[in-house]
mmCIF file of C-alpha atoms in Angstrom:
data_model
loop_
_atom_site.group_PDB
_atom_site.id
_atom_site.type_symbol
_atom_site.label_atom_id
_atom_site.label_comp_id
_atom_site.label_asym_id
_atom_site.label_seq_id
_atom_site.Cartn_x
_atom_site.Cartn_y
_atom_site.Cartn_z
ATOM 1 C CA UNK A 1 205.569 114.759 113.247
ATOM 2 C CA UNK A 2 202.357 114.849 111.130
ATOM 3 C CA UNK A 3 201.024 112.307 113.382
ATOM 4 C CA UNK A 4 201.191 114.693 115.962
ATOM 5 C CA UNK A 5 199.849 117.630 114.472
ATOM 6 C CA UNK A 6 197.097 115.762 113.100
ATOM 7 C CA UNK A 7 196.732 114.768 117.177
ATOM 8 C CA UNK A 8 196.673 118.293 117.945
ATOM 9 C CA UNK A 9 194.196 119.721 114.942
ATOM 10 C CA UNK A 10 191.799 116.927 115.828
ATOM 11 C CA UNK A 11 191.695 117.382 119.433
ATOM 12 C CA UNK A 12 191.342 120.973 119.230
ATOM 13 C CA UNK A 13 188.608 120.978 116.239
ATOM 14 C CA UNK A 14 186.966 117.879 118.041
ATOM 15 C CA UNK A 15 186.860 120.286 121.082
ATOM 16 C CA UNK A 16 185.221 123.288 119.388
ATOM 17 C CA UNK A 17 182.375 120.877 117.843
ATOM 18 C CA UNK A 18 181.982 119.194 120.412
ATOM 19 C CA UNK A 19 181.253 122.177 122.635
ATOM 20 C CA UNK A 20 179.109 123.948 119.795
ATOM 21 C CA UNK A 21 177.098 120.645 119.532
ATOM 22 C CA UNK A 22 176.519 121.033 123.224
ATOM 23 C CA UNK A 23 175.761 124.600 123.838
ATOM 24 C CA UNK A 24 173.143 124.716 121.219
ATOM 25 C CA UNK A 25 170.497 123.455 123.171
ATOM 26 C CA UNK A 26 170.946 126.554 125.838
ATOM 27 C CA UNK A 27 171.199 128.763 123.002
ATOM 28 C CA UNK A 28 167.819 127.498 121.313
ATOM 29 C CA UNK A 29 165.914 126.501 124.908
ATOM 30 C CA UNK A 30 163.341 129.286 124.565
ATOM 31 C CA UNK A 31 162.928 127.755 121.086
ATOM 32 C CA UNK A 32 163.189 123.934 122.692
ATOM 33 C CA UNK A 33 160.723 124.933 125.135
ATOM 34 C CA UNK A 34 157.937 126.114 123.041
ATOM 35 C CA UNK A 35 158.399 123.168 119.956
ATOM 36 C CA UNK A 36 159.308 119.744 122.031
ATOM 37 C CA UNK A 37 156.414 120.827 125.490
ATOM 38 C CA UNK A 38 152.621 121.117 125.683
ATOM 39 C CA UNK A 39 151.340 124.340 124.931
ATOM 40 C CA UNK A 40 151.250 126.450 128.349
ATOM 41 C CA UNK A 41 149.772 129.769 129.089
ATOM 42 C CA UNK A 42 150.917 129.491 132.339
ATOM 43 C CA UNK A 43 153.910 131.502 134.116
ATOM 44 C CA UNK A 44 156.011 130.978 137.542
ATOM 45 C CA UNK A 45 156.798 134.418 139.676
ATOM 46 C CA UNK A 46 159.958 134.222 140.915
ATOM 47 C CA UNK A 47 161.401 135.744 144.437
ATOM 48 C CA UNK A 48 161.480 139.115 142.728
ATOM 49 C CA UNK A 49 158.566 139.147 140.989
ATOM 50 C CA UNK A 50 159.182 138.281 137.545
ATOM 51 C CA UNK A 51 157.849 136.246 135.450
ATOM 52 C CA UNK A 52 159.041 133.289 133.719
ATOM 53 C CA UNK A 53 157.266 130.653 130.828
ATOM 54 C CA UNK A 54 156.880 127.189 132.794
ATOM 55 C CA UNK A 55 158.147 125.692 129.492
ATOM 56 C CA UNK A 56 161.441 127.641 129.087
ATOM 57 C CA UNK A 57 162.138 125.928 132.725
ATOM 58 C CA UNK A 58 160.911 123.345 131.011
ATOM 59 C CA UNK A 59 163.652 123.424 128.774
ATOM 60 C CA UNK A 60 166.496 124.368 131.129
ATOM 61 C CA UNK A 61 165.748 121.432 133.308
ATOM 62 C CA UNK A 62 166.107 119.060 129.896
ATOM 63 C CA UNK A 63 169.201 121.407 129.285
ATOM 64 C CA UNK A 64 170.843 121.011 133.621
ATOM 65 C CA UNK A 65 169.593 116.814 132.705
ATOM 66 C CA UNK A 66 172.855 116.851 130.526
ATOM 67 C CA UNK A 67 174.974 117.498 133.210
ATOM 68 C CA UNK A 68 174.052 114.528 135.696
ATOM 69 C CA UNK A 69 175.910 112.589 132.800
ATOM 70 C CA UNK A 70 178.368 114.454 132.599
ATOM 71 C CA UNK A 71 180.544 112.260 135.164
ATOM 72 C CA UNK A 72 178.898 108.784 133.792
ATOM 73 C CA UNK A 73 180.357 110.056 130.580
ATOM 74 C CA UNK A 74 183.643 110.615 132.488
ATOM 75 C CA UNK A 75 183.901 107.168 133.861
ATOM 76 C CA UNK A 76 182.892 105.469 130.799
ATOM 77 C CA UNK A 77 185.274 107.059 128.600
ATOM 78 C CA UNK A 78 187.540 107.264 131.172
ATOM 79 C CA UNK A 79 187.713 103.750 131.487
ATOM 80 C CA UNK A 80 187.894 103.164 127.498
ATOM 81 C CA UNK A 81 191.099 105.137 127.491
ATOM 82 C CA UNK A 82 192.913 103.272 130.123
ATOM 83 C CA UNK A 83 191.514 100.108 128.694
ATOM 84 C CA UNK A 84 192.115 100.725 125.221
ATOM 85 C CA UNK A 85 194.030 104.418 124.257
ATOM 86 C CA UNK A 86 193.304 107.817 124.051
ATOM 87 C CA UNK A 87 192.313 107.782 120.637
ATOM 88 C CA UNK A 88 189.915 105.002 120.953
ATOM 89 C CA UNK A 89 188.147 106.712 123.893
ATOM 90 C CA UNK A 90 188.377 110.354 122.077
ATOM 91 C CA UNK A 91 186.907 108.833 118.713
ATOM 92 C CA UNK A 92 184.152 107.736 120.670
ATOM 93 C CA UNK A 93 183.138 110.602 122.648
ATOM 94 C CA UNK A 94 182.936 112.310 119.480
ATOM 95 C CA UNK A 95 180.900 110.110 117.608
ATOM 96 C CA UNK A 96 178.911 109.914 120.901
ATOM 97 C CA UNK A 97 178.513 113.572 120.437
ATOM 98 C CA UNK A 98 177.447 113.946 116.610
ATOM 99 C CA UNK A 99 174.776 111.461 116.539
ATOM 100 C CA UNK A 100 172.214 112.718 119.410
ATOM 101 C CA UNK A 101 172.600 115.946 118.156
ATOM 102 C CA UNK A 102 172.057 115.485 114.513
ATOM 103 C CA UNK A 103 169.442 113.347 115.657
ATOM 104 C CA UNK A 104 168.103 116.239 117.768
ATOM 105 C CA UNK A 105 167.249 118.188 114.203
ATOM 106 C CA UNK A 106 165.431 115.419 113.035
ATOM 107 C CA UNK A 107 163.006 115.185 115.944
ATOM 108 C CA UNK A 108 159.537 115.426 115.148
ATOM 109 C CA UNK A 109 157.729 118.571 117.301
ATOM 110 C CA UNK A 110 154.888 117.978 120.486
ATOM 111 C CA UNK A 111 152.301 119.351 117.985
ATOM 112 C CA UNK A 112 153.437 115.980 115.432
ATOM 113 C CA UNK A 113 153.737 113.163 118.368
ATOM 114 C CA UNK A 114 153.146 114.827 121.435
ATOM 115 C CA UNK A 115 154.967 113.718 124.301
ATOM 116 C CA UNK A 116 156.616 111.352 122.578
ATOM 117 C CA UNK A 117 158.585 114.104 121.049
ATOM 118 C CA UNK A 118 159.818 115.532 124.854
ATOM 119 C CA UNK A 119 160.920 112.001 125.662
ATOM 120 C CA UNK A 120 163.408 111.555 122.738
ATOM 121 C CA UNK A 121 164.435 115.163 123.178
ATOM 122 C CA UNK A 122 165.850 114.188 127.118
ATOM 123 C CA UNK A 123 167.382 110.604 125.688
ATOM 124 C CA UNK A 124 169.668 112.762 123.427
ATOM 125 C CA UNK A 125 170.403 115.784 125.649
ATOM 126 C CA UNK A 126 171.527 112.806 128.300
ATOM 127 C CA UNK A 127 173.441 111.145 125.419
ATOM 128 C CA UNK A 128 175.307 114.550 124.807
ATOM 129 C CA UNK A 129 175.877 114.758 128.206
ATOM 130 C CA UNK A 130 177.623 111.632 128.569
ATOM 131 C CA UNK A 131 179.449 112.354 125.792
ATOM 132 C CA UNK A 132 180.796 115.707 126.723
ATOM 133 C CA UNK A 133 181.490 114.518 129.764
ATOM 134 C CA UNK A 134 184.307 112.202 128.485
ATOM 135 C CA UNK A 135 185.268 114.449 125.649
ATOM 136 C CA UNK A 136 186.764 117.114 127.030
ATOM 137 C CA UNK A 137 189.546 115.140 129.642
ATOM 138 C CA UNK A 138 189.973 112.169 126.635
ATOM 139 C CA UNK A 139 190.442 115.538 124.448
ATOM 140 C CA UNK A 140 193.051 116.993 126.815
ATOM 141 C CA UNK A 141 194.794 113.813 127.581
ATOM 142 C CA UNK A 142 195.415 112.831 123.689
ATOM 143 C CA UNK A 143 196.343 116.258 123.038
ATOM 144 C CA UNK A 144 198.451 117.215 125.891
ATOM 145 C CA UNK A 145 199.789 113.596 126.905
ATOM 146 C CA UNK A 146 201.993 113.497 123.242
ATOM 147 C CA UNK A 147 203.604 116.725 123.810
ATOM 148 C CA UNK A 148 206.743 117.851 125.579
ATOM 149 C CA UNK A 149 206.537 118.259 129.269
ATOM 150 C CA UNK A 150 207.361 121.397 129.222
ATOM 151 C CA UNK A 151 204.262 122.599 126.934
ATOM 152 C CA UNK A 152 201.384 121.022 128.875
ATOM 153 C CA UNK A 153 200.519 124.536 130.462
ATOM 154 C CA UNK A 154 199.782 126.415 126.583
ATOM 155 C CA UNK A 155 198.254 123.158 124.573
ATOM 156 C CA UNK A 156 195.686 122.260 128.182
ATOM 157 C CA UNK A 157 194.976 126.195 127.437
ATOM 158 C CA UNK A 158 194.616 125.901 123.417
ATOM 159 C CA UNK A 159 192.053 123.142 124.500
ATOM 160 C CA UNK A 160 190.090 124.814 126.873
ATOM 161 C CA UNK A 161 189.890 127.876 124.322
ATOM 162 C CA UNK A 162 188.232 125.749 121.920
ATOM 163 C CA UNK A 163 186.234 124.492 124.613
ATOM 164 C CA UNK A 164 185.286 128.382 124.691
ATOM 165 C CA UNK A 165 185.327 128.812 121.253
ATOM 166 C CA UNK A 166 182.577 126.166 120.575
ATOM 167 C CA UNK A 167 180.623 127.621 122.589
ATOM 168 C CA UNK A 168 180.958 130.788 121.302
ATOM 169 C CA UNK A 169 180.014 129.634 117.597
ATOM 170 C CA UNK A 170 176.790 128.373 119.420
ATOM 171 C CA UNK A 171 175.930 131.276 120.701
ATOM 172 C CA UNK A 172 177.034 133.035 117.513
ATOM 173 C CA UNK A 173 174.753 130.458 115.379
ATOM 174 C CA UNK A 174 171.563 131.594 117.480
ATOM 175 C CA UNK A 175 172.456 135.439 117.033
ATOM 176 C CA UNK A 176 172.670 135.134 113.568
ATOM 177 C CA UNK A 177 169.615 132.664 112.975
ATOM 178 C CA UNK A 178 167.601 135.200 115.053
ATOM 179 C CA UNK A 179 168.599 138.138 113.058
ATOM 180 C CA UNK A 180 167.831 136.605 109.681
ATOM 181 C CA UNK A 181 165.003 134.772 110.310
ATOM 182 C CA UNK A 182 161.386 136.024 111.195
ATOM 183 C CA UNK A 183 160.510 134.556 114.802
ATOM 184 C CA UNK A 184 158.037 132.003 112.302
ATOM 185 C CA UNK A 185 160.775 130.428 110.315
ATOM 186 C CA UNK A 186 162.550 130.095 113.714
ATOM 187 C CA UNK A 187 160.050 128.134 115.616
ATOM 188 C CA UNK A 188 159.145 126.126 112.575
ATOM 189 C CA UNK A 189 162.714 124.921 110.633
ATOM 190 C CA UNK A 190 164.984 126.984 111.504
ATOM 191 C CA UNK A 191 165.970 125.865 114.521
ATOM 192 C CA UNK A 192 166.712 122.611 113.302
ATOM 193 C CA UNK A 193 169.577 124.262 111.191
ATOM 194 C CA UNK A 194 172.220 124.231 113.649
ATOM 195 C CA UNK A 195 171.331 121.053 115.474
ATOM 196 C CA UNK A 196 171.625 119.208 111.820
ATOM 197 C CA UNK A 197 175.081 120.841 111.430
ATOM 198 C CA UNK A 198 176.252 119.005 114.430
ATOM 199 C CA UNK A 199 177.109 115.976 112.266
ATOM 200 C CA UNK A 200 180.045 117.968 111.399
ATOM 201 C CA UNK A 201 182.173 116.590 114.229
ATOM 202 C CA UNK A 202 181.739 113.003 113.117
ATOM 203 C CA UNK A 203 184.136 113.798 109.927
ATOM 204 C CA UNK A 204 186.578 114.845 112.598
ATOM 205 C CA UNK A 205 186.216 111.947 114.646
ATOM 206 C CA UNK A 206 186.833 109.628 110.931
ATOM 207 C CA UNK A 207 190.034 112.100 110.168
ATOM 208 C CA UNK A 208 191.430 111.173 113.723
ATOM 209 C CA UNK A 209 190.801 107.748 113.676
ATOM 210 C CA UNK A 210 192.560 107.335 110.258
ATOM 211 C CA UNK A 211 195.113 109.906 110.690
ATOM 212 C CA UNK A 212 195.523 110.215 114.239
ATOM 213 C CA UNK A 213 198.303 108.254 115.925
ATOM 214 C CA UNK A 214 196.926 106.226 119.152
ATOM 215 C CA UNK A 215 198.381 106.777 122.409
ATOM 216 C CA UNK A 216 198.213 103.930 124.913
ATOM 217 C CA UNK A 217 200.704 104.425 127.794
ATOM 218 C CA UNK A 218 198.645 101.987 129.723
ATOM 219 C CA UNK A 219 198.802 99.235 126.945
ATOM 220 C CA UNK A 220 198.288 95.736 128.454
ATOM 221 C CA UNK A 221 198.300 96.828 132.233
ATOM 222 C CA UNK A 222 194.319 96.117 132.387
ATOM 223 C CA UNK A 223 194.170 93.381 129.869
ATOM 224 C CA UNK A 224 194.786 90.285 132.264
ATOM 225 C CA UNK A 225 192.999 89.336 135.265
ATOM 226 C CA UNK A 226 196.059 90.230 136.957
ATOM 227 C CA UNK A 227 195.925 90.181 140.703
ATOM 228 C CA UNK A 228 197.480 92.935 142.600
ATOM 229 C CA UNK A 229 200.105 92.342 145.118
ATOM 230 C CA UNK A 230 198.699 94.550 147.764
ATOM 231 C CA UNK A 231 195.051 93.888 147.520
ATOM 232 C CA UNK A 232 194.589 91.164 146.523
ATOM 233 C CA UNK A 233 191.972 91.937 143.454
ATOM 234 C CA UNK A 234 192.066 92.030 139.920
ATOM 235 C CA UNK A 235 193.577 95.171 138.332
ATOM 236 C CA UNK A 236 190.963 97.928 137.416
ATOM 237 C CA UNK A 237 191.009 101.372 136.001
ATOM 238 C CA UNK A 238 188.448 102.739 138.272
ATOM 239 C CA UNK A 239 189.958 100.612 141.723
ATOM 240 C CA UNK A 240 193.109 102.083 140.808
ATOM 241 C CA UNK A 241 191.758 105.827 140.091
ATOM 242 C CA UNK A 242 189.746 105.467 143.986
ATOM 243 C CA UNK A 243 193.124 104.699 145.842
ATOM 244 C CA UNK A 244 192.990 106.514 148.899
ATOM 245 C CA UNK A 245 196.296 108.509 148.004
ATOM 246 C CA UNK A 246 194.365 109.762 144.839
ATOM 247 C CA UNK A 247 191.217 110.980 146.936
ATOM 248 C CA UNK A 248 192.197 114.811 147.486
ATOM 249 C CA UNK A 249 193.442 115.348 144.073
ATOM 250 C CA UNK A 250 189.929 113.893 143.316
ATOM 251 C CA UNK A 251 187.824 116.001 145.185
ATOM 252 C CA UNK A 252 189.668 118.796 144.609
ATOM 253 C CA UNK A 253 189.823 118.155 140.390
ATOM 254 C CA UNK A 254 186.082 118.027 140.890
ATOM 255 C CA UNK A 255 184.820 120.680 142.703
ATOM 256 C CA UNK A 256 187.281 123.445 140.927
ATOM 257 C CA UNK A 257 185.501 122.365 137.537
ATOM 258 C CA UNK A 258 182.134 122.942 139.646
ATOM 259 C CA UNK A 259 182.563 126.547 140.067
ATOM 260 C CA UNK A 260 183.823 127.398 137.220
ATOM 261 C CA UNK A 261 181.326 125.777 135.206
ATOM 262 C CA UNK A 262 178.472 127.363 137.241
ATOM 263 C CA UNK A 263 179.315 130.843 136.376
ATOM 264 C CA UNK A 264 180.141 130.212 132.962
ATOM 265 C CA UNK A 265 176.683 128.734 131.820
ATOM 266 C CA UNK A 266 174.904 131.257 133.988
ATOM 267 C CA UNK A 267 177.124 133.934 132.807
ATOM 268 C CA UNK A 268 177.312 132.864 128.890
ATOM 269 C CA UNK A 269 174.281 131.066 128.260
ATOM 270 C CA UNK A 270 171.308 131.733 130.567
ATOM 271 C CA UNK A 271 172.559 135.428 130.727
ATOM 272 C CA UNK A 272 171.661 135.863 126.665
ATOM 273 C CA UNK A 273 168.114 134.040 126.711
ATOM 274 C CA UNK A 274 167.038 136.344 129.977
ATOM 275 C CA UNK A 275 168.506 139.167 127.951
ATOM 276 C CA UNK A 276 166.097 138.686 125.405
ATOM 277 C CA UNK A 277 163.863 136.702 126.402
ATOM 278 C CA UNK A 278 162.905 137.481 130.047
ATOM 279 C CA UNK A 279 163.595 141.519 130.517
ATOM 280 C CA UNK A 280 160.733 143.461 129.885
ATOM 281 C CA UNK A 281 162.343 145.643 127.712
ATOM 282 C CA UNK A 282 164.081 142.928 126.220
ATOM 283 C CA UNK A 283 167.994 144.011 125.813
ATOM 284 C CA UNK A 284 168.621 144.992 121.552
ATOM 285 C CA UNK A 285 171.591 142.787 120.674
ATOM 286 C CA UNK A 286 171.841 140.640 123.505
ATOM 287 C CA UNK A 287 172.978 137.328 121.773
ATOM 288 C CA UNK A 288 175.650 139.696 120.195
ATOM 289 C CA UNK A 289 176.294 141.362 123.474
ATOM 290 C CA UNK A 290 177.150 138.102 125.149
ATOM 291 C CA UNK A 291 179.005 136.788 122.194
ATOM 292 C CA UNK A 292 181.442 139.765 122.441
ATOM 293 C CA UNK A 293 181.204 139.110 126.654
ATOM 294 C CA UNK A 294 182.580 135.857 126.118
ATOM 295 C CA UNK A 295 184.831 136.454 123.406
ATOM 296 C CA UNK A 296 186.924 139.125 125.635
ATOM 297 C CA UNK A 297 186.010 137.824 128.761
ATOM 298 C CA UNK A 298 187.268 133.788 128.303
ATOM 299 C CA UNK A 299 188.268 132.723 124.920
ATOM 300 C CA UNK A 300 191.057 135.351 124.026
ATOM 301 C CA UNK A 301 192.997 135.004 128.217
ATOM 302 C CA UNK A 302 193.015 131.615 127.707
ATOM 303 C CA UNK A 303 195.652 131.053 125.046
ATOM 304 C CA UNK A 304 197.450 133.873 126.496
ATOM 305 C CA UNK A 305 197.955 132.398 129.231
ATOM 306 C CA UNK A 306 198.974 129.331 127.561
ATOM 307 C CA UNK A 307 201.714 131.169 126.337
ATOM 308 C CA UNK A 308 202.884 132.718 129.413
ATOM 309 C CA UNK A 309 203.064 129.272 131.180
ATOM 310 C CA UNK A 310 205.561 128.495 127.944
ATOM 311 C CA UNK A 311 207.529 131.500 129.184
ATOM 312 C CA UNK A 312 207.996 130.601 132.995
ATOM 313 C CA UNK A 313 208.631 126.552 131.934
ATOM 314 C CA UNK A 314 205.119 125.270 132.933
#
């Protein structure tokens, strides 16, 4: 039993670090953009005729990088959970996640190394990527996996809501830094405040891996060269995920994800730095404003929904 709720309290926290770790970068890119590029005067006009700082897309390209890894990450850890447990695989993404992003706070600005500085600042944002990218199905796998049948519906929701939640305390982080700090103490150190912070999640990945109870239902089905009756081949956790009766649930399990995941960052994390950033006024508030957005809009339905799928046995 406490094997299993320390299961659950490490997957969720793991899941709300992990996120926060991740979203920072979005949170911080008009920040990113003007400490890790060359110096530019220069400005795009969009379609509509606005204006936008080349470096800020600077920035959001590093930041969109992240998510080219995203299903490397996916395989990889994937793989390391068929091959060797959830836990295992979870531990790692986790680790995976706090070290780029501590390392992140410790990167020394263009005006130090110059582009030098922009290099290492894409090797970790693709790191994080890869590591998010396996987190958050190793994360709902361990958690959901050792529970009842029955409650899959509510503790898949209690993970996505701290998915949501992380994110939130990033975007929470940047409101706050921004409101107590002049925009100088921003651009020089304090940025590098919540980016340090994000070796936080490696104590949670050391309490699971000491505490946290493995789960291996495919113990010892990879581990031989084993050769499979049908085909012919060795067995493989990536052959056996590409079977052709697995292909639709595939495609489909991918692009849901896809649109989801395109409104939320455009909603929740571009939507605050053109608040404030791009809109000439800028909006008062609008870190705040988007905070409270996504705090009403996705973090609080989730769980409650969780709960109704309880109710109706899903």
């Amino acid at each position: 039993m406490v094997q299993s709720q320390a299961a659950t309290f490490a997957g969720v926290c793991g899941n709300i670090l992990e996120w926060y770790d991740f979203s920072l970068f979005g949170y911080f890119s008009d920040v990113v953009g003007v400490v890790f590029f060359p110096p530019s005067d220069k400005a795009t006009v969009s379609s509509t005729g606005e204006y936008y700082d080349d470096n800020l897309l600077k920035s959001f390209a590093v930041y969109g990088g992240a998510f080219l890894m995203r299903p490397i990450g996916g395989i990889i850890i994937g793989y390391m959970a068929d091959k060797h447990g959830r836990k295992y695989a979870l531990v790692l993404s986790l680790f995976l996640m706090a070290i780029p992003t501590f390392i992140m706070g410790c990167l020394p600005t263009y005006e130090q190394v110059g582009s030098l500085s922009t290099v290492l600042l894409v090797l970790c944002r693709l790191l994080q990527g890869m590591s998010v990218g396996g987190q958050l199905p190793a994360s709902l796998v361990y958690t959901v996996e050792m529970k009842d049948r029955k409650h899959w519906g509510y503790y898949g929701a209690l993970v996505m809501a701290a998915a949501n939640i992380g994110t939130l305390l990033g975007n929470l982080v940047g409101a706050f830094l921004r409101t107590i700090l002049t925009n100088e103490q921003l651009y020089s150190w304090g940025w590098r405040i919540p980016f340090l912070s994000g070796i936080i999640i490696a104590f949670v990945a050391v309490f699971l891996k000491i505490h946290g109870e493995e789960h291996h239902p495919n113990e010892g089905e990879y581990d031989q060269e084993e050769s499979s009756e049908s085909l012919g081949q060795s067995k493989h956790p990536l052959r056996e995920a590409l079977k052709k009766e697995n292909r639709a649930a595939l495609i489909s399990a991918t692009l849901t994800p896809m649109l989801w995941g395109a409104g939320f960052y455009l909603s929740f994390v571009w939507m605050a730095i053109f608040m404030q950033d791009l809109l000439d006024p800028a909006i008062p508030n609008a870190f705040w404003i988007n905070a409270m957005a996504m705090f009403f809009g996705v973090t609080i339905p989730l769980p409650l929904l969780g709960c109704y799928l309880i109710t109706v046995g899903v």
